[in-house]
Coordinates of C-alpha atoms in Angstrom, one line a residue:
M30 CA -78.4 -144.4 -30.7
L31 CA -76.6 -141.3 -29.4
I32 CA -74.1 -141.4 -26.6
F33 CA -73.3 -138.2 -24.7
W34 CA -70.1 -139.1 -22.9
E35 CA -69.5 -136.2 -20.6
K36 CA -73.2 -136.0 -19.6
R37 CA -73.4 -139.8 -19.1
L38 CA -76.5 -140.0 -21.2
V39 CA -77.6 -142.5 -23.9
F40 CA -80.5 -141.9 -26.3
L41 CA -82.0 -145.2 -27.5
A42 CA -83.7 -144.7 -30.8
T43 CA -87.2 -146.3 -30.7
P44 CA -88.2 -147.2 -34.3
K45 CA -90.9 -144.9 -35.7
A46 CA -90.8 -142.5 -32.8
G47 CA -88.9 -139.5 -34.2
S48 CA -85.4 -140.9 -33.9
T49 CA -84.2 -139.6 -37.3
A50 CA -85.2 -136.0 -36.4
I51 CA -83.5 -136.3 -33.0
E52 CA -80.4 -137.7 -34.4
T53 CA -80.3 -135.0 -37.1
A54 CA -80.5 -132.3 -34.5
L55 CA -78.3 -133.8 -31.8
E56 CA -75.6 -135.7 -33.7
P57 CA -73.2 -132.8 -33.6
L58 CA -73.5 -132.7 -29.8
A59 CA -73.1 -136.5 -29.3
N60 CA -69.7 -138.2 -28.8
V61 CA -70.9 -141.3 -30.5
A62 CA -73.7 -141.5 -33.1
V63 CA -74.8 -144.9 -34.4
Q64 CA -77.0 -144.3 -37.4
R65 CA -76.3 -147.4 -39.5
P66 CA -77.1 -150.2 -39.8
A67 CA -80.6 -150.1 -38.5
E68 CA -79.9 -153.0 -36.1
L69 CA -77.3 -150.9 -34.3
K70 CA -79.1 -147.5 -34.7
H71 CA -82.2 -149.1 -33.1
A72 CA -80.4 -151.1 -30.4
D73 CA -83.1 -151.9 -27.7
L74 CA -82.6 -151.8 -24.0
R75 CA -81.7 -155.5 -23.7
S76 CA -78.9 -155.1 -26.3
Y77 CA -77.7 -151.9 -24.7
R78 CA -77.5 -153.5 -21.3
R79 CA -75.8 -156.7 -22.6
H80 CA -73.2 -155.0 -24.9
I81 CA -72.9 -151.3 -24.6
A82 CA -73.5 -150.5 -20.9
P83 CA -70.8 -152.9 -19.7
W84 CA -68.3 -151.3 -22.1
L85 CA -69.2 -147.7 -21.0
H86 CA -69.0 -148.7 -17.4
S87 CA -65.6 -150.4 -17.8
V88 CA -64.2 -147.3 -19.4
T89 CA -65.8 -144.6 -17.2
G90 CA -66.7 -146.4 -14.0
D91 CA -70.1 -144.7 -14.3
T92 CA -73.6 -145.7 -15.2
F93 CA -75.2 -143.9 -18.0
T94 CA -78.8 -142.7 -18.0
T95 CA -80.9 -144.1 -20.8
I96 CA -83.6 -142.0 -22.5
A97 CA -86.1 -142.8 -25.2
L98 CA -89.3 -141.8 -26.8
M99 CA -92.5 -143.8 -27.0
R100 CA -95.3 -143.2 -29.3
E101 CA -99.0 -143.8 -28.7
P102 CA -99.3 -147.5 -29.7
I103 CA -101.8 -147.3 -32.5
G104 CA -100.2 -144.1 -33.8
W105 CA -96.9 -146.0 -33.8
L106 CA -98.4 -148.8 -35.9
R107 CA -99.8 -146.2 -38.2
S108 CA -96.3 -144.8 -38.7
W109 CA -95.0 -148.3 -39.4
Y110 CA -97.7 -148.7 -42.1
R111 CA -96.9 -145.5 -43.8
F112 CA -93.2 -146.3 -43.7
R113 CA -93.8 -149.7 -45.2
L114 CA -96.0 -148.2 -47.9
R115 CA -93.1 -146.0 -49.2
D116 CA -90.4 -148.6 -48.7
D117 CA -89.5 -149.9 -52.2
D118 CA -92.6 -148.3 -53.7
E119 CA -90.9 -148.5 -57.2
D120 CA -91.0 -152.3 -57.0
P121 CA -93.9 -153.8 -58.9
D122 CA -93.8 -156.8 -56.5
H123 CA -93.9 -154.5 -53.4
P124 CA -95.7 -156.5 -50.7
M125 CA -97.7 -153.4 -49.6
I126 CA -99.5 -152.9 -52.9
G127 CA -103.3 -152.9 -52.2
V128 CA -102.8 -153.4 -48.4
S129 CA -105.0 -151.1 -46.3
F130 CA -104.1 -150.0 -42.8
A131 CA -106.9 -152.2 -41.5
D132 CA -105.3 -155.2 -43.4
F133 CA -101.9 -154.3 -42.0
A134 CA -103.3 -153.9 -38.4
G135 CA -105.0 -157.3 -38.8
A136 CA -101.7 -158.9 -40.0
Y137 CA -99.9 -157.3 -37.0
A138 CA -102.5 -158.7 -34.6
D139 CA -102.0 -162.2 -36.1
P140 CA -98.8 -163.9 -34.8
R141 CA -98.7 -165.9 -38.0
G142 CA -99.4 -162.9 -40.1
P143 CA -97.2 -161.7 -43.0
R144 CA -93.6 -160.7 -42.3
I145 CA -94.2 -157.2 -43.5
A146 CA -96.3 -156.5 -40.4
R147 CA -93.9 -158.1 -37.9
V148 CA -92.5 -154.9 -36.4
G149 CA -92.2 -155.9 -32.7
T150 CA -93.5 -153.8 -29.9
Q151 CA -92.4 -150.7 -28.1
A152 CA -92.6 -152.5 -24.8
D153 CA -90.1 -155.1 -25.9
F154 CA -87.8 -152.3 -27.2
L155 CA -88.0 -150.2 -24.0
T156 CA -88.0 -152.8 -21.3
A157 CA -85.9 -155.7 -20.1
D158 CA -86.3 -158.3 -17.4
T159 CA -84.7 -156.0 -14.9
G160 CA -86.7 -152.8 -15.7
R161 CA -87.1 -150.2 -18.3
V162 CA -85.3 -147.3 -20.0
D163 CA -84.6 -144.8 -17.2
R164 CA -86.5 -141.9 -18.8
I165 CA -89.2 -142.5 -21.4
F166 CA -90.9 -139.5 -22.9
R167 CA -94.1 -139.5 -24.9
Y168 CA -93.5 -138.7 -28.5
E169 CA -96.7 -136.6 -28.5
D170 CA -95.2 -134.4 -25.8
M171 CA -92.0 -133.5 -27.6
D172 CA -91.7 -130.3 -25.6
A173 CA -91.0 -132.3 -22.3
F174 CA -88.3 -134.3 -24.1
T175 CA -86.6 -131.3 -25.6
H176 CA -86.8 -129.4 -22.3
F177 CA -85.1 -132.3 -20.6
L178 CA -82.4 -132.4 -23.2
E179 CA -81.9 -128.7 -23.1
D180 CA -81.4 -128.8 -19.4
R181 CA -79.1 -131.9 -19.5
L182 CA -77.0 -130.8 -22.5
D183 CA -77.1 -127.1 -21.6
C184 CA -78.1 -125.9 -25.1
A185 CA -81.2 -124.9 -27.1
I186 CA -82.6 -127.7 -29.3
S187 CA -84.7 -127.3 -32.4
L188 CA -86.0 -130.6 -34.0
P189 CA -86.4 -130.6 -37.8
R190 CA -89.2 -132.5 -39.6
V191 CA -87.5 -135.3 -41.5
N192 CA -88.5 -138.8 -42.6
V193 CA -92.1 -137.7 -42.9
P194 CA -94.3 -140.5 -44.2
P195 CA -97.1 -140.0 -46.8
A196 CA -100.6 -139.1 -45.8
V197 CA -102.9 -142.0 -46.3
D198 CA -106.1 -143.4 -44.8
V199 CA -105.2 -145.1 -41.5
S200 CA -108.7 -145.5 -40.1
L201 CA -110.0 -148.5 -38.2
N202 CA -113.5 -149.5 -37.2
P203 CA -114.2 -150.0 -33.5
D204 CA -113.8 -153.8 -33.6
Q205 CA -110.4 -153.5 -35.3
E206 CA -109.2 -150.9 -32.8
S207 CA -110.4 -153.0 -29.9
L208 CA -108.5 -156.0 -31.2
L209 CA -105.3 -153.9 -31.5
R210 CA -105.7 -152.6 -28.0
R211 CA -105.9 -156.2 -26.7
V212 CA -102.8 -157.3 -28.8
M213 CA -100.9 -154.1 -27.8
A214 CA -101.9 -154.3 -24.1
Q215 CA -98.3 -154.2 -22.8
D216 CA -97.5 -151.1 -25.0
F217 CA -100.6 -149.4 -23.7
A218 CA -99.8 -150.2 -20.1
L219 CA -96.3 -148.8 -20.5
Y220 CA -97.5 -145.7 -22.4
D221 CA -100.2 -145.0 -19.8
S222 CA -97.5 -145.2 -17.1
L223 CA -95.6 -142.3 -18.6

């Protein structure tokens, strides 16, 4: 999470949607940069509204605009899979050894599936009972996001490529993709609204 005090702007770092690259590029411009632990770095909209927004308002008397990125839902799950593959890959008991993306996607679709595939949803991260993040940009249209930031922060922005996952087979057959689309219906509805 990045807080730009003077600009009254807060970037909420959606997991697996470019947050590390954005924080690398923008941290010097932010007044507050929360990068660790992951639970704070990736504070969702509900947590922001419950804990951080009231504090910011009490100090400034203003409301801050929230911004975030959202990735195409199946692409987002693919990114999670690649991330999990490399997480602790030196461990001989690593839970991802021998797990294909189709297996991972099936586990994600099963509410009783293995913990390794329980990664939540982008819709849960970006929405709350009373609405959603003020400005959500598609990860796949990074130019729109950077243009917005350049205008708002009044500076040129160049995003580095960091935290790049390994290239692996992330294919699905049509039935597997159809199941994911049903399970991820809220994410697809939110993404389609952007």
